[in-house]
Amino acid sequence: TVVGHTTCFSQLCESLSGYQPPYELHYARTLALELERMAIHTGDLSALCTDIAYQLGSAVFGRLRTPLVNFMQEWCGNRLSKGLIRPGYCPYPFTSLLGDRLQDILSGFERDFSEMATQLFKLSSALSRFERTGVVSYDDILSIGAVGMSARMSGLERDVRKSHPYALYEELQHQAILKNTGDVYARVKIRYDEILQSMEYVRKLAGKVPSFTSTGIPDKPFRPSSFVLSMVEGWRGEICHCAVTDGNGNPVHYKIKDPSFHNWLALALAVRKNEISDFPVCNKSFNLSYSGFDL
């Protein structure tokens, strides 16, 4: 979640510096966040098809991830978006030429993605592995404090883009996508629906590219004796960074909370009373981070 965490870090630094990011920074971050969501979700759909031995879905969704991450290479020189998001400025301004290129990529992506998804969701052998597998109830999700997809799969609306809008999400009038069955199917369907939603957002943004003029945070110290929280909705869910400064504005504590920290227990609950053969598809349906828990 490179874009998610670097955006969270940048927001925190800007807050401590008393810096108000201009529109173009919000634009670049929103666009990158939604492209990251699309790429990871598409790759996860491929992996989920692999876990149920649906080779066609595995191959097609895996291929469809590639043009999305390759576009990030075109934009900033790195397929995972490393180096793109920085406090106070964008090292790689988004251009109208990139916007046109992105629109072309999305046109090809949408055609093949929709065809493959249609095949997947009408395939009874695939649905029999997804439906009623790895169920976690609303009450359990609420009690363990799950976030992101792991909360929304059971009808619990937890989406920072909606509850604490940042960047351009208020302008996009974002609405969280919810399911109610709490099973692997719900987690698969959320990914599918969020890819379509993100594609709509990206198309809107790519069609209206602003000028990039910001040069960076002014050279001034962080606010002294401060406690700052920064939150971003990564593709897994709520990312939170917090920092504390001393009387001179020097950082004395910095804490990162990845959404995986909340959601590993949801996976533990999901695999109970399921067949051992269902563990891989349950595991990938959450796709959690080991280091994200250890943070």
mmCIF file of C-alpha atoms in Angstrom:
data_model
loop_
_atom_site.group_PDB
_atom_site.id
_atom_site.type_symbol
_atom_site.label_atom_id
_atom_site.label_comp_id
_atom_site.label_asym_id
_atom_site.label_seq_id
_atom_site.Cartn_x
_atom_site.Cartn_y
_atom_site.Cartn_z
ATOM 1 C CA THR A 1 0.000 0.000 0.000
ATOM 2 C CA VAL A 2 2.689 2.477 -1.057
ATOM 3 C CA VAL A 3 0.300 5.280 -2.030
ATOM 4 C CA GLY A 4 -1.874 4.805 1.045
ATOM 5 C CA HIS A 5 0.966 4.984 3.555
ATOM 6 C CA THR A 6 2.949 7.758 1.837
ATOM 7 C CA THR A 7 -0.225 9.858 1.563
ATOM 8 C CA CYS A 8 -0.900 9.322 5.270
ATOM 9 C CA PHE A 9 2.684 10.306 6.126
ATOM 10 C CA SER A 10 2.549 13.386 3.877
ATOM 11 C CA GLN A 11 -0.721 14.594 5.403
ATOM 12 C CA LEU A 12 0.786 14.278 8.860
ATOM 13 C CA CYS A 13 3.924 16.249 7.953
ATOM 14 C CA GLU A 14 1.850 18.960 6.301
ATOM 15 C CA SER A 15 -0.368 19.271 9.348
ATOM 16 C CA LEU A 16 2.629 19.601 11.675
ATOM 17 C CA SER A 17 4.070 22.267 9.358
ATOM 18 C CA GLY A 18 0.824 24.238 9.141
ATOM 19 C CA TYR A 19 0.832 23.703 5.373
ATOM 20 C CA GLN A 20 -2.398 23.634 3.343
ATOM 21 C CA PRO A 21 -1.899 21.402 0.273
ATOM 22 C CA PRO A 22 -3.125 22.938 -2.989
ATOM 23 C CA TYR A 23 -5.745 21.281 -5.159
ATOM 24 C CA GLU A 24 -3.241 19.576 -7.467
ATOM 25 C CA LEU A 25 -1.720 17.609 -4.576
ATOM 26 C CA HIS A 26 -5.147 16.363 -3.501
ATOM 27 C CA TYR A 27 -5.798 15.506 -7.140
ATOM 28 C CA ALA A 28 -2.617 13.441 -7.602
ATOM 29 C CA ARG A 29 -3.106 11.593 -4.319
ATOM 30 C CA THR A 30 -6.763 10.752 -4.970
ATOM 31 C CA LEU A 31 -5.957 9.527 -8.466
ATOM 32 C CA ALA A 32 -3.031 7.407 -7.262
ATOM 33 C CA LEU A 33 -5.008 5.962 -4.342
ATOM 34 C CA GLU A 34 -7.815 4.775 -6.604
ATOM 35 C CA LEU A 35 -5.420 3.353 -9.196
ATOM 36 C CA GLU A 36 -3.644 1.463 -6.420
ATOM 37 C CA ARG A 37 -7.005 0.107 -5.225
ATOM 38 C CA MET A 38 -7.884 -1.047 -8.741
ATOM 39 C CA ALA A 39 -4.528 -2.750 -9.296
ATOM 40 C CA ILE A 40 -4.430 -4.611 -5.977
ATOM 41 C CA HIS A 41 -8.082 -5.676 -6.119
ATOM 42 C CA THR A 42 -7.603 -6.996 -9.670
ATOM 43 C CA GLY A 43 -4.529 -8.957 -8.609
ATOM 44 C CA ASP A 44 -6.471 -10.352 -5.650
ATOM 45 C CA LEU A 45 -9.259 -11.547 -7.936
ATOM 46 C CA SER A 46 -6.607 -13.419 -9.909
ATOM 47 C CA ALA A 47 -5.225 -15.014 -6.737
ATOM 48 C CA LEU A 48 -8.697 -15.972 -5.508
ATOM 49 C CA CYS A 49 -9.357 -17.722 -8.819
ATOM 50 C CA THR A 50 -6.026 -19.537 -8.399
ATOM 51 C CA ASP A 51 -7.090 -20.771 -4.957
ATOM 52 C CA ILE A 52 -10.211 -22.410 -6.376
ATOM 53 C CA ALA A 53 -8.329 -23.787 -9.425
ATOM 54 C CA TYR A 54 -10.136 -21.528 -11.917
ATOM 55 C CA GLN A 55 -7.224 -21.062 -14.277
ATOM 56 C CA LEU A 56 -8.927 -18.801 -16.821
ATOM 57 C CA GLY A 57 -9.878 -16.245 -14.167
ATOM 58 C CA SER A 58 -6.414 -16.455 -12.648
ATOM 59 C CA ALA A 59 -4.747 -15.749 -15.992
ATOM 60 C CA VAL A 60 -7.055 -12.985 -17.198
ATOM 61 C CA PHE A 61 -7.297 -11.006 -13.947
ATOM 62 C CA GLY A 62 -3.549 -11.403 -13.476
ATOM 63 C CA ARG A 63 -2.929 -9.949 -16.917
ATOM 64 C CA LEU A 64 -5.357 -7.086 -16.306
ATOM 65 C CA ARG A 65 -3.394 -5.916 -13.258
ATOM 66 C CA THR A 66 -0.355 -5.350 -15.464
ATOM 67 C CA PRO A 67 -1.473 -2.301 -17.515
ATOM 68 C CA LEU A 68 -2.515 -0.529 -14.307
ATOM 69 C CA VAL A 69 0.832 -0.917 -12.562
ATOM 70 C CA ASN A 70 2.675 -0.289 -15.821
ATOM 71 C CA PHE A 71 0.860 3.040 -16.052
ATOM 72 C CA MET A 72 2.267 3.977 -12.659
ATOM 73 C CA GLN A 73 5.697 3.227 -14.138
ATOM 74 C CA GLU A 74 4.913 5.698 -16.933
ATOM 75 C CA TRP A 75 3.731 8.310 -14.445
ATOM 76 C CA CYS A 76 6.438 8.158 -11.782
ATOM 77 C CA GLY A 77 9.030 5.581 -12.861
ATOM 78 C CA ASN A 78 7.950 2.847 -10.441
ATOM 79 C CA ARG A 79 5.228 0.224 -10.863
ATOM 80 C CA LEU A 80 4.399 0.328 -7.135
ATOM 81 C CA SER A 81 4.300 4.173 -7.085
ATOM 82 C CA LYS A 82 7.389 4.594 -4.925
ATOM 83 C CA GLY A 83 8.548 8.211 -4.969
ATOM 84 C CA LEU A 84 5.254 9.633 -6.251
ATOM 85 C CA ILE A 85 3.781 11.039 -3.031
ATOM 86 C CA ARG A 86 5.817 13.566 -1.040
ATOM 87 C CA PRO A 87 4.891 16.155 1.621
ATOM 88 C CA GLY A 88 4.099 19.493 0.051
ATOM 89 C CA TYR A 89 4.693 18.718 -3.611
ATOM 90 C CA CYS A 90 4.360 16.141 -6.389
ATOM 91 C CA PRO A 91 7.704 15.157 -7.956
ATOM 92 C CA TYR A 92 5.888 13.801 -11.004
ATOM 93 C CA PRO A 93 3.102 16.187 -12.092
ATOM 94 C CA PHE A 94 0.174 14.544 -13.844
ATOM 95 C CA THR A 95 -0.331 15.870 -17.380
ATOM 96 C CA SER A 96 -3.140 15.936 -19.946
ATOM 97 C CA LEU A 97 -1.073 13.563 -22.082
ATOM 98 C CA LEU A 98 -0.984 11.079 -19.189
ATOM 99 C CA GLY A 99 -4.721 11.615 -18.740
ATOM 100 C CA ASP A 100 -5.406 10.652 -22.357
ATOM 101 C CA ARG A 101 -3.123 7.645 -22.035
ATOM 102 C CA LEU A 102 -4.935 6.538 -18.877
ATOM 103 C CA GLN A 103 -8.351 6.834 -20.532
ATOM 104 C CA ASP A 104 -7.172 4.513 -23.324
ATOM 105 C CA ILE A 105 -5.842 1.986 -20.798
ATOM 106 C CA LEU A 106 -9.128 2.012 -18.881
ATOM 107 C CA SER A 107 -11.152 1.420 -22.048
ATOM 108 C CA GLY A 108 -9.245 -1.775 -22.792
ATOM 109 C CA PHE A 109 -9.250 -2.796 -19.136
ATOM 110 C CA GLU A 110 -12.999 -2.351 -18.670
ATOM 111 C CA ARG A 111 -13.904 -4.444 -21.715
ATOM 112 C CA ASP A 112 -11.877 -7.484 -20.675
ATOM 113 C CA PHE A 113 -12.522 -7.066 -16.950
ATOM 114 C CA SER A 114 -16.308 -6.992 -17.401
ATOM 115 C CA GLU A 115 -16.253 -10.051 -19.666
ATOM 116 C CA MET A 116 -14.124 -12.062 -17.233
ATOM 117 C CA ALA A 117 -16.148 -10.994 -14.182
ATOM 118 C CA THR A 118 -19.379 -11.994 -15.937
ATOM 119 C CA GLN A 119 -17.954 -15.458 -16.548
ATOM 120 C CA LEU A 120 -16.751 -15.773 -12.941
ATOM 121 C CA PHE A 121 -20.019 -14.774 -11.288
ATOM 122 C CA LYS A 122 -22.129 -17.168 -13.343
ATOM 123 C CA LEU A 123 -19.798 -20.153 -12.871
ATOM 124 C CA SER A 124 -21.495 -22.460 -10.387
ATOM 125 C CA SER A 125 -18.289 -24.288 -9.429
ATOM 126 C CA ALA A 126 -16.658 -20.962 -8.488
ATOM 127 C CA LEU A 127 -19.683 -19.702 -6.591
ATOM 128 C CA SER A 128 -19.873 -22.946 -4.621
ATOM 129 C CA ARG A 129 -16.381 -22.213 -3.254
ATOM 130 C CA PHE A 130 -17.097 -18.539 -2.504
ATOM 131 C CA GLU A 131 -20.623 -18.562 -1.077
ATOM 132 C CA ARG A 132 -21.082 -19.384 2.631
ATOM 133 C CA THR A 133 -17.325 -19.979 2.994
ATOM 134 C CA GLY A 134 -15.385 -18.124 5.677
ATOM 135 C CA VAL A 135 -18.361 -16.309 7.184
ATOM 136 C CA VAL A 136 -17.852 -13.661 9.881
ATOM 137 C CA SER A 137 -20.954 -12.122 11.445
ATOM 138 C CA TYR A 138 -21.719 -8.428 11.890
ATOM 139 C CA ASP A 139 -21.566 -8.791 15.682
ATOM 140 C CA ASP A 140 -18.121 -10.395 15.548
ATOM 141 C CA ILE A 141 -16.835 -7.786 13.117
ATOM 142 C CA LEU A 142 -18.121 -5.020 15.370
ATOM 143 C CA SER A 143 -16.646 -6.566 18.513
ATOM 144 C CA ILE A 144 -13.120 -6.987 17.087
ATOM 145 C CA GLY A 145 -13.024 -3.514 15.526
ATOM 146 C CA ALA A 146 -12.521 -4.602 11.917
ATOM 147 C CA VAL A 147 -11.976 -1.917 9.286
ATOM 148 C CA GLY A 148 -12.153 -1.521 5.522
ATOM 149 C CA MET A 149 -13.392 -4.401 3.377
ATOM 150 C CA SER A 150 -13.325 -6.712 6.389
ATOM 151 C CA ALA A 151 -15.963 -4.525 8.053
ATOM 152 C CA ARG A 152 -17.980 -3.666 4.965
ATOM 153 C CA MET A 153 -18.379 -7.343 4.000
ATOM 154 C CA SER A 154 -20.745 -7.761 6.960
ATOM 155 C CA GLY A 155 -22.631 -4.490 6.615
ATOM 156 C CA LEU A 156 -20.501 -2.360 8.956
ATOM 157 C CA GLU A 157 -19.812 0.962 7.246
ATOM 158 C CA ARG A 158 -16.184 1.798 7.961
ATOM 159 C CA ASP A 159 -14.618 3.829 5.191
ATOM 160 C CA VAL A 160 -12.470 6.880 5.954
ATOM 161 C CA ARG A 161 -13.293 8.312 2.528
ATOM 162 C CA LYS A 162 -16.885 8.659 3.743
ATOM 163 C CA SER A 163 -16.561 9.207 7.509
ATOM 164 C CA HIS A 164 -13.542 11.577 7.442
ATOM 165 C CA PRO A 165 -13.260 12.834 3.839
ATOM 166 C CA TYR A 166 -9.807 13.994 2.728
ATOM 167 C CA ALA A 167 -8.199 14.873 -0.608
ATOM 168 C CA LEU A 168 -11.023 14.993 -3.233
ATOM 169 C CA TYR A 169 -13.414 12.412 -1.784
ATOM 170 C CA GLU A 170 -15.952 14.987 -0.681
ATOM 171 C CA GLU A 171 -15.979 16.400 -4.206
ATOM 172 C CA LEU A 172 -16.436 12.869 -5.606
ATOM 173 C CA GLN A 173 -19.322 12.297 -3.146
ATOM 174 C CA HIS A 174 -17.929 8.907 -2.234
ATOM 175 C CA GLN A 175 -20.304 6.233 -0.957
ATOM 176 C CA ALA A 176 -19.028 3.108 0.791
ATOM 177 C CA ILE A 177 -19.842 -0.247 -0.831
ATOM 178 C CA LEU A 178 -21.419 -2.656 1.666
ATOM 179 C CA LYS A 179 -22.295 -6.359 1.609
ATOM 180 C CA ASN A 180 -24.091 -8.369 4.272
ATOM 181 C CA THR A 181 -23.131 -12.042 3.952
ATOM 182 C CA GLY A 182 -19.653 -11.764 5.514
ATOM 183 C CA ASP A 183 -18.290 -14.629 3.391
ATOM 184 C CA VAL A 184 -15.630 -15.032 0.716
ATOM 185 C CA TYR A 185 -18.228 -14.119 -1.899
ATOM 186 C CA ALA A 186 -18.877 -10.790 -0.171
ATOM 187 C CA ARG A 187 -15.156 -10.016 -0.136
ATOM 188 C CA VAL A 188 -14.851 -10.948 -3.810
ATOM 189 C CA LYS A 189 -17.896 -8.870 -4.754
ATOM 190 C CA ILE A 190 -16.673 -5.820 -2.824
ATOM 191 C CA ARG A 191 -13.457 -5.955 -4.829
ATOM 192 C CA TYR A 192 -15.401 -6.154 -8.089
ATOM 193 C CA ASP A 193 -17.729 -3.284 -7.171
ATOM 194 C CA GLU A 194 -14.897 -1.111 -5.851
ATOM 195 C CA ILE A 195 -12.915 -1.601 -9.061
ATOM 196 C CA LEU A 196 -15.881 -0.275 -11.033
ATOM 197 C CA GLN A 197 -16.320 2.610 -8.582
ATOM 198 C CA SER A 198 -12.619 3.492 -8.650
ATOM 199 C CA MET A 199 -12.619 3.354 -12.449
ATOM 200 C CA GLU A 200 -15.443 5.905 -12.488
ATOM 201 C CA TYR A 201 -13.496 8.192 -10.154
ATOM 202 C CA VAL A 202 -10.292 7.835 -12.177
ATOM 203 C CA ARG A 203 -12.077 8.657 -15.428
ATOM 204 C CA LYS A 204 -13.560 11.810 -13.906
ATOM 205 C CA LEU A 205 -10.168 12.918 -12.621
ATOM 206 C CA ALA A 206 -8.221 12.032 -15.767
ATOM 207 C CA GLY A 207 -10.617 14.128 -17.829
ATOM 208 C CA LYS A 208 -9.936 17.309 -15.846
ATOM 209 C CA VAL A 209 -6.212 17.696 -15.165
ATOM 210 C CA PRO A 210 -5.164 20.747 -13.087
ATOM 211 C CA SER A 211 -1.914 22.706 -13.334
ATOM 212 C CA PHE A 212 0.869 21.584 -10.991
ATOM 213 C CA THR A 213 2.659 24.497 -9.346
ATOM 214 C CA SER A 214 3.478 23.481 -5.750
ATOM 215 C CA THR A 215 7.172 23.401 -4.846
ATOM 216 C CA GLY A 216 7.165 21.930 -1.354
ATOM 217 C CA ILE A 217 6.550 22.629 2.305
ATOM 218 C CA PRO A 218 8.041 25.928 3.494
ATOM 219 C CA ASP A 219 11.234 25.466 5.487
ATOM 220 C CA LYS A 220 9.868 25.861 8.989
ATOM 221 C CA PRO A 221 9.849 23.573 12.047
ATOM 222 C CA PHE A 222 7.027 21.296 13.113
ATOM 223 C CA ARG A 223 4.589 22.697 15.636
ATOM 224 C CA PRO A 224 5.897 22.180 19.193
ATOM 225 C CA SER A 225 4.135 20.080 21.838
ATOM 226 C CA SER A 226 1.700 18.635 19.301
ATOM 227 C CA PHE A 227 -0.125 15.373 18.729
ATOM 228 C CA VAL A 228 -1.273 14.751 15.156
ATOM 229 C CA LEU A 229 -3.354 11.969 13.594
ATOM 230 C CA SER A 230 -3.541 11.284 9.865
ATOM 231 C CA MET A 231 -5.973 8.799 8.303
ATOM 232 C CA VAL A 232 -6.303 7.383 4.784
ATOM 233 C CA GLU A 233 -8.533 4.637 3.400
ATOM 234 C CA GLY A 234 -6.072 2.229 1.812
ATOM 235 C CA TRP A 235 -7.339 -0.666 -0.273
ATOM 236 C CA ARG A 236 -7.352 -2.877 2.870
ATOM 237 C CA GLY A 237 -8.976 -0.218 5.022
ATOM 238 C CA GLU A 238 -8.144 2.500 7.523
ATOM 239 C CA ILE A 239 -4.476 3.502 7.709
ATOM 240 C CA CYS A 240 -3.563 5.709 10.661
ATOM 241 C CA HIS A 241 -0.266 7.502 11.372
ATOM 242 C CA CYS A 242 0.273 9.529 14.524
ATOM 243 C CA ALA A 243 3.142 11.689 15.771
ATOM 244 C CA VAL A 244 4.062 13.573 18.943
ATOM 245 C CA THR A 245 6.486 16.506 19.025
ATOM 246 C CA ASP A 246 8.391 17.960 21.979
ATOM 247 C CA GLY A 247 8.579 21.605 23.080
ATOM 248 C CA ASN A 248 11.018 22.361 20.261
ATOM 249 C CA GLY A 249 8.954 20.739 17.519
ATOM 250 C CA ASN A 250 11.161 17.658 17.279
ATOM 251 C CA PRO A 251 9.373 14.323 16.747
ATOM 252 C CA VAL A 252 9.572 12.176 19.875
ATOM 253 C CA HIS A 253 7.110 9.433 18.893
ATOM 254 C CA TYR A 254 5.746 8.096 15.605
ATOM 255 C CA LYS A 255 3.248 5.238 15.328
ATOM 256 C CA ILE A 256 1.870 3.513 12.229
ATOM 257 C CA LYS A 257 -1.329 1.440 12.341
ATOM 258 C CA ASP A 258 -2.023 -0.644 9.260
ATOM 259 C CA PRO A 259 -5.574 -1.979 8.735
ATOM 260 C CA SER A 260 -4.182 -5.499 9.028
ATOM 261 C CA PHE A 261 -3.686 -4.871 12.741
ATOM 262 C CA HIS A 262 -7.473 -4.855 13.142
ATOM 263 C CA ASN A 263 -8.356 -7.550 10.648
ATOM 264 C CA TRP A 264 -6.192 -10.603 11.369
ATOM 265 C CA LEU A 265 -8.650 -11.796 14.013
ATOM 266 C CA ALA A 266 -11.398 -11.632 11.378
ATOM 267 C CA LEU A 267 -9.481 -14.207 9.338
ATOM 268 C CA ALA A 268 -9.071 -16.397 12.433
ATOM 269 C CA LEU A 269 -12.844 -16.297 12.937
ATOM 270 C CA ALA A 270 -13.504 -16.902 9.227
ATOM 271 C CA VAL A 271 -11.625 -20.221 9.045
ATOM 272 C CA ARG A 272 -13.344 -21.809 12.025
ATOM 273 C CA LYS A 273 -15.567 -24.781 11.097
ATOM 274 C CA ASN A 274 -14.352 -24.633 7.481
ATOM 275 C CA GLU A 275 -12.540 -27.364 5.583
ATOM 276 C CA ILE A 276 -8.735 -27.182 5.511
ATOM 277 C CA SER A 277 -8.963 -26.913 1.720
ATOM 278 C CA ASP A 278 -10.842 -23.625 2.149
ATOM 279 C CA PHE A 279 -8.018 -21.958 4.078
ATOM 280 C CA PRO A 280 -6.193 -20.548 1.001
ATOM 281 C CA VAL A 281 -9.278 -18.863 -0.422
ATOM 282 C CA CYS A 282 -10.267 -17.524 3.017
ATOM 283 C CA ASN A 283 -6.754 -16.202 3.557
ATOM 284 C CA LYS A 284 -6.504 -14.488 0.166
ATOM 285 C CA SER A 285 -10.003 -13.041 0.491
ATOM 286 C CA PHE A 286 -8.592 -10.842 3.295
ATOM 287 C CA ASN A 287 -5.029 -10.577 1.899
ATOM 288 C CA LEU A 288 -3.583 -9.152 5.108
ATOM 289 C CA SER A 289 -0.072 -7.936 5.857
ATOM 290 C CA TYR A 290 2.206 -9.699 8.353
ATOM 291 C CA SER A 291 4.346 -6.605 8.891
ATOM 292 C CA GLY A 292 1.167 -4.533 9.096
ATOM 293 C CA PHE A 293 0.212 -6.495 12.184
ATOM 294 C CA ASP A 294 3.678 -6.416 13.735
ATOM 295 C CA LEU A 295 3.856 -2.611 13.468
#
